[in-house]
Amino acid sequence: GRTTTPAAERWMIGVAGGAPPPPAGAGPDRAGVAARLVSHLFEDMDALYGMAAQPKEARHWRDLQQIPAGLPLDQRVDRTVQQRAKLFEAIGPLRHALLPVVPRNAVVADTVATEEQRLRQGLETTFAADLRRAGRARRELLDALDAASSWEAWARLRRGQGLGTTAARKVMARTMTSLVTR
């Protein structure tokens, strides 16, 4: 199948920021991309968004490694936060551009859902013993860990609160540790 070109992805990132996505020919020049290139490669905006969502999966997610469940808690939390910070910094601009499209684009929605499920499954494996100890509160703890270490939490720390990456990692790690040791 067709994949996005770096130029098309630059254009997608160029529309990030919460504004409604422009029509295919209305904004590519913001990212140094000719409008003709975008209209030549994609029949409509939904096709562009769908194509932009898929390659980031392969490019940015392949470095995620399963964190061994047998490590001490502080190491599991630290490794989880380190991996996610690196991932979220890499996918952040494109994720911001794609979020407004999720409700109407099945390809983008499926890609985001797959990514979120993959991260949640990683938490289930890495924190399996902690989740077992939580007993009846297992699901609640998993939901809390998932929310605390999500891309949305990272975006809030980085964009909403204006924290640098080091400070954001510390806050995320503190939150996760507090949830598990509570």
C-alpha positions as YAML, in Angstrom:
chain: A
units: angstrom
residues:
- id: 1
  name: GLY
  ca: [0.00, 0.00, 0.00]
- id: 2
  name: ARG
  ca: [0.87, 3.62, -0.29]
- id: 3
  name: THR
  ca: [2.63, 5.34, 2.59]
- id: 4
  name: THR
  ca: [2.96, 9.00, 3.36]
- id: 5
  name: THR
  ca: [5.92, 10.88, 2.14]
- id: 6
  name: PRO
  ca: [7.92, 12.96, 4.62]
- id: 7
  name: ALA
  ca: [6.47, 16.02, 2.85]
- id: 8
  name: ALA
  ca: [2.89, 14.88, 3.41]
- id: 9
  name: GLU
  ca: [3.61, 14.12, 7.07]
- id: 10
  name: ARG
  ca: [5.16, 17.60, 7.46]
- id: 11
  name: TRP
  ca: [1.96, 19.03, 6.05]
- id: 12
  name: MET
  ca: [-0.12, 17.00, 8.51]
- id: 13
  name: ILE
  ca: [1.98, 18.25, 11.41]
- id: 14
  name: GLY
  ca: [1.57, 21.76, 10.02]
- id: 15
  name: VAL
  ca: [-2.18, 21.58, 10.61]
- id: 16
  name: ALA
  ca: [-1.76, 20.52, 14.24]
- id: 17
  name: GLY
  ca: [-2.89, 22.86, 16.95]
- id: 18
  name: GLY
  ca: [-6.61, 22.40, 17.24]
- id: 19
  name: ALA
  ca: [-7.79, 24.29, 14.18]
- id: 20
  name: PRO
  ca: [-10.12, 22.40, 11.87]
- id: 21
  name: PRO
  ca: [-8.16, 20.66, 9.14]
- id: 22
  name: PRO
  ca: [-8.07, 22.69, 5.94]
- id: 23
  name: PRO
  ca: [-9.03, 21.26, 2.55]
- id: 24
  name: ALA
  ca: [-6.23, 19.41, 0.75]
- id: 25
  name: GLY
  ca: [-5.11, 22.42, -1.28]
- id: 26
  name: ALA
  ca: [-5.44, 25.05, 1.44]
- id: 27
  name: GLY
  ca: [-2.44, 24.61, 3.67]
- id: 28
  name: PRO
  ca: [0.39, 22.46, 2.37]
- id: 29
  name: ASP
  ca: [2.56, 25.50, 1.69]
- id: 30
  name: ARG
  ca: [2.74, 26.07, 5.49]
- id: 31
  name: ALA
  ca: [4.92, 22.97, 5.67]
- id: 32
  name: GLY
  ca: [6.86, 23.64, 2.48]
- id: 33
  name: VAL
  ca: [4.78, 21.15, 0.50]
- id: 34
  name: ALA
  ca: [3.22, 21.93, -2.86]
- id: 35
  name: ALA
  ca: [-0.58, 21.67, -2.84]
- id: 36
  name: ARG
  ca: [-0.32, 19.73, -6.09]
- id: 37
  name: LEU
  ca: [1.75, 17.04, -4.34]
- id: 38
  name: VAL
  ca: [-0.91, 16.53, -1.67]
- id: 39
  name: SER
  ca: [-3.79, 16.44, -4.17]
- id: 40
  name: HIS
  ca: [-1.82, 14.09, -6.44]
- id: 41
  name: LEU
  ca: [-1.07, 11.61, -3.65]
- id: 42
  name: PHE
  ca: [-4.43, 11.64, -1.87]
- id: 43
  name: GLU
  ca: [-7.96, 11.62, -3.28]
- id: 44
  name: ASP
  ca: [-9.33, 13.46, -0.22]
- id: 45
  name: MET
  ca: [-8.37, 14.63, 3.25]
- id: 46
  name: ASP
  ca: [-9.52, 11.42, 4.96]
- id: 47
  name: ALA
  ca: [-7.17, 9.43, 2.74]
- id: 48
  name: LEU
  ca: [-4.31, 11.73, 3.75]
- id: 49
  name: TYR
  ca: [-5.11, 11.39, 7.44]
- id: 50
  name: GLY
  ca: [-5.39, 7.62, 7.17]
- id: 51
  name: MET
  ca: [-2.07, 7.33, 5.39]
- id: 52
  name: ALA
  ca: [-0.38, 9.65, 7.89]
- id: 53
  name: ALA
  ca: [-1.58, 7.56, 10.83]
- id: 54
  name: GLN
  ca: [-0.30, 4.19, 9.65]
- id: 55
  name: PRO
  ca: [3.44, 4.66, 9.07]
- id: 56
  name: LYS
  ca: [4.00, 6.25, 12.47]
- id: 57
  name: GLU
  ca: [3.03, 2.89, 13.94]
- id: 58
  name: ALA
  ca: [5.89, 1.16, 12.19]
- id: 59
  name: ARG
  ca: [8.42, 3.96, 12.49]
- id: 60
  name: HIS
  ca: [8.01, 5.08, 16.10]
- id: 61
  name: TRP
  ca: [6.53, 2.07, 17.87]
- id: 62
  name: ARG
  ca: [9.05, -0.58, 16.87]
- id: 63
  name: ASP
  ca: [11.48, 0.52, 19.58]
- id: 64
  name: LEU
  ca: [9.05, -0.29, 22.40]
- id: 65
  name: GLN
  ca: [10.35, -3.21, 24.40]
- id: 66
  name: GLN
  ca: [8.47, -5.18, 27.01]
- id: 67
  name: ILE
  ca: [9.69, -4.18, 30.48]
- id: 68
  name: PRO
  ca: [10.53, -7.30, 32.52]
- id: 69
  name: ALA
  ca: [7.96, -7.84, 35.27]
- id: 70
  name: GLY
  ca: [10.65, -9.17, 37.63]
- id: 71
  name: LEU
  ca: [12.49, -5.86, 37.97]
- id: 72
  name: PRO
  ca: [12.08, -3.78, 41.13]
- id: 73
  name: LEU
  ca: [9.16, -1.34, 40.99]
- id: 74
  name: ASP
  ca: [11.32, 1.76, 40.60]
- id: 75
  name: GLN
  ca: [13.09, 0.27, 37.57]
- id: 76
  name: ARG
  ca: [9.83, -0.87, 35.96]
- id: 77
  name: VAL
  ca: [8.32, 2.57, 36.41]
- id: 78
  name: ASP
  ca: [11.48, 4.33, 35.20]
- id: 79
  name: ARG
  ca: [11.79, 2.18, 32.07]
- id: 80
  name: THR
  ca: [8.10, 2.53, 31.29]
- id: 81
  name: VAL
  ca: [8.26, 6.31, 31.61]
- id: 82
  name: GLN
  ca: [11.51, 6.56, 29.62]
- id: 83
  name: GLN
  ca: [10.10, 4.55, 26.72]
- id: 84
  name: ARG
  ca: [6.83, 6.41, 26.69]
- id: 85
  name: ALA
  ca: [8.47, 9.82, 26.91]
- id: 86
  name: LYS
  ca: [10.62, 9.01, 23.89]
- id: 87
  name: LEU
  ca: [7.62, 7.65, 21.99]
- id: 88
  name: PHE
  ca: [5.28, 10.49, 22.92]
- id: 89
  name: GLU
  ca: [7.83, 13.14, 21.98]
- id: 90
  name: ALA
  ca: [8.23, 11.48, 18.58]
- id: 91
  name: ILE
  ca: [4.53, 11.02, 17.80]
- id: 92
  name: GLY
  ca: [3.20, 14.11, 19.57]
- id: 93
  name: PRO
  ca: [2.99, 16.57, 16.67]
- id: 94
  name: LEU
  ca: [1.33, 14.08, 14.35]
- id: 95
  name: ARG
  ca: [-0.98, 12.80, 17.12]
- id: 96
  name: HIS
  ca: [-2.14, 16.37, 17.77]
- id: 97
  name: ALA
  ca: [-2.90, 16.75, 14.07]
- id: 98
  name: LEU
  ca: [-4.79, 13.47, 13.87]
- id: 99
  name: LEU
  ca: [-6.95, 13.66, 17.02]
- id: 100
  name: PRO
  ca: [-9.68, 15.89, 15.54]
- id: 101
  name: VAL
  ca: [-10.07, 13.34, 12.73]
- id: 102
  name: VAL
  ca: [-10.60, 10.27, 14.97]
- id: 103
  name: PRO
  ca: [-14.42, 10.55, 15.17]
- id: 104
  name: ARG
  ca: [-14.85, 10.49, 11.39]
- id: 105
  name: ASN
  ca: [-11.93, 8.44, 10.06]
- id: 106
  name: ALA
  ca: [-11.98, 4.70, 10.75]
- id: 107
  name: VAL
  ca: [-8.33, 4.16, 9.76]
- id: 108
  name: VAL
  ca: [-7.10, 6.84, 12.15]
- id: 109
  name: ALA
  ca: [-9.47, 5.66, 14.91]
- id: 110
  name: ASP
  ca: [-8.30, 2.05, 14.51]
- id: 111
  name: THR
  ca: [-4.63, 3.10, 14.54]
- id: 112
  name: VAL
  ca: [-5.05, 5.15, 17.72]
- id: 113
  name: ALA
  ca: [-7.06, 2.37, 19.40]
- id: 114
  name: THR
  ca: [-4.40, -0.22, 18.48]
- id: 115
  name: GLU
  ca: [-1.66, 2.00, 19.89]
- id: 116
  name: GLU
  ca: [-3.55, 2.57, 23.13]
- id: 117
  name: GLN
  ca: [-4.29, -1.14, 23.50]
- id: 118
  name: ARG
  ca: [-0.64, -2.01, 22.94]
- id: 119
  name: LEU
  ca: [0.43, 0.39, 25.69]
- id: 120
  name: ARG
  ca: [-2.22, -0.95, 28.08]
- id: 121
  name: GLN
  ca: [-1.17, -4.56, 27.44]
- id: 122
  name: GLY
  ca: [2.42, -3.57, 28.19]
- id: 123
  name: LEU
  ca: [1.30, -2.22, 31.57]
- id: 124
  name: GLU
  ca: [-0.64, -5.42, 32.30]
- id: 125
  name: THR
  ca: [2.49, -7.49, 31.73]
- id: 126
  name: THR
  ca: [5.00, -5.17, 33.42]
- id: 127
  name: PHE
  ca: [2.84, -4.61, 36.50]
- id: 128
  name: ALA
  ca: [1.20, -8.07, 36.62]
- id: 129
  name: ALA
  ca: [2.26, -8.83, 40.22]
- id: 130
  name: ASP
  ca: [1.13, -5.40, 41.43]
- id: 131
  name: LEU
  ca: [-2.20, -5.83, 39.67]
- id: 132
  name: ARG
  ca: [-2.67, -9.28, 41.27]
- id: 133
  name: ARG
  ca: [-1.95, -7.80, 44.72]
- id: 134
  name: ALA
  ca: [-4.63, -5.17, 44.08]
- id: 135
  name: GLY
  ca: [-7.25, -7.93, 44.16]
- id: 136
  name: ARG
  ca: [-10.70, -6.55, 43.44]
- id: 137
  name: ALA
  ca: [-9.19, -3.16, 42.66]
- id: 138
  name: ARG
  ca: [-7.09, -4.69, 39.85]
- id: 139
  name: ARG
  ca: [-9.10, -3.08, 37.04]
- id: 140
  name: GLU
  ca: [-9.13, 0.27, 38.84]
- id: 141
  name: LEU
  ca: [-5.35, 0.18, 39.28]
- id: 142
  name: LEU
  ca: [-4.80, -0.77, 35.64]
- id: 143
  name: ASP
  ca: [-7.13, 2.02, 34.51]
- id: 144
  name: ALA
  ca: [-5.26, 4.50, 36.72]
- id: 145
  name: LEU
  ca: [-1.83, 3.39, 35.48]
- id: 146
  name: ASP
  ca: [-3.07, 3.54, 31.90]
- id: 147
  name: ALA
  ca: [-4.40, 7.07, 32.35]
- id: 148
  name: ALA
  ca: [-1.33, 8.27, 34.26]
- id: 149
  name: SER
  ca: [1.08, 7.01, 31.59]
- id: 150
  name: SER
  ca: [-1.00, 7.88, 28.53]
- id: 151
  name: TRP
  ca: [-0.15, 10.16, 25.65]
- id: 152
  name: GLU
  ca: [-2.90, 12.49, 26.87]
- id: 153
  name: ALA
  ca: [-1.25, 12.75, 30.30]
- id: 154
  name: TRP
  ca: [2.10, 13.40, 28.61]
- id: 155
  name: ALA
  ca: [0.59, 16.08, 26.39]
- id: 156
  name: ARG
  ca: [-0.99, 17.73, 29.44]
- id: 157
  name: LEU
  ca: [2.34, 17.81, 31.27]
- id: 158
  name: ARG
  ca: [4.29, 19.07, 28.27]
- id: 159
  name: ARG
  ca: [1.82, 21.43, 26.61]
- id: 160
  name: GLY
  ca: [-0.74, 22.22, 29.28]
- id: 161
  name: GLN
  ca: [1.65, 22.66, 32.18]
- id: 162
  name: GLY
  ca: [4.68, 23.65, 30.13]
- id: 163
  name: LEU
  ca: [7.02, 21.13, 31.75]
- id: 164
  name: GLY
  ca: [10.27, 20.09, 30.11]
- id: 165
  name: THR
  ca: [10.82, 16.43, 29.33]
- id: 166
  name: THR
  ca: [12.80, 15.73, 32.51]
- id: 167
  name: ALA
  ca: [10.20, 17.32, 34.77]
- id: 168
  name: ALA
  ca: [7.35, 15.58, 32.92]
- id: 169
  name: ARG
  ca: [9.09, 12.20, 33.30]
- id: 170
  name: LYS
  ca: [9.49, 12.80, 37.04]
- id: 171
  name: VAL
  ca: [5.82, 13.70, 37.47]
- id: 172
  name: MET
  ca: [4.67, 10.68, 35.47]
- id: 173
  name: ALA
  ca: [6.98, 8.35, 37.42]
- id: 174
  name: ARG
  ca: [5.86, 9.80, 40.75]
- id: 175
  name: THR
  ca: [2.22, 9.36, 39.81]
- id: 176
  name: MET
  ca: [2.69, 5.77, 38.67]
- id: 177
  name: THR
  ca: [4.71, 4.84, 41.76]
- id: 178
  name: SER
  ca: [2.10, 6.41, 44.03]
- id: 179
  name: LEU
  ca: [-0.66, 4.44, 42.36]
- id: 180
  name: VAL
  ca: [1.12, 1.11, 42.76]
- id: 181
  name: THR
  ca: [2.32, 1.66, 46.34]
- id: 182
  name: ARG
  ca: [-0.95, 3.13, 47.59]
...
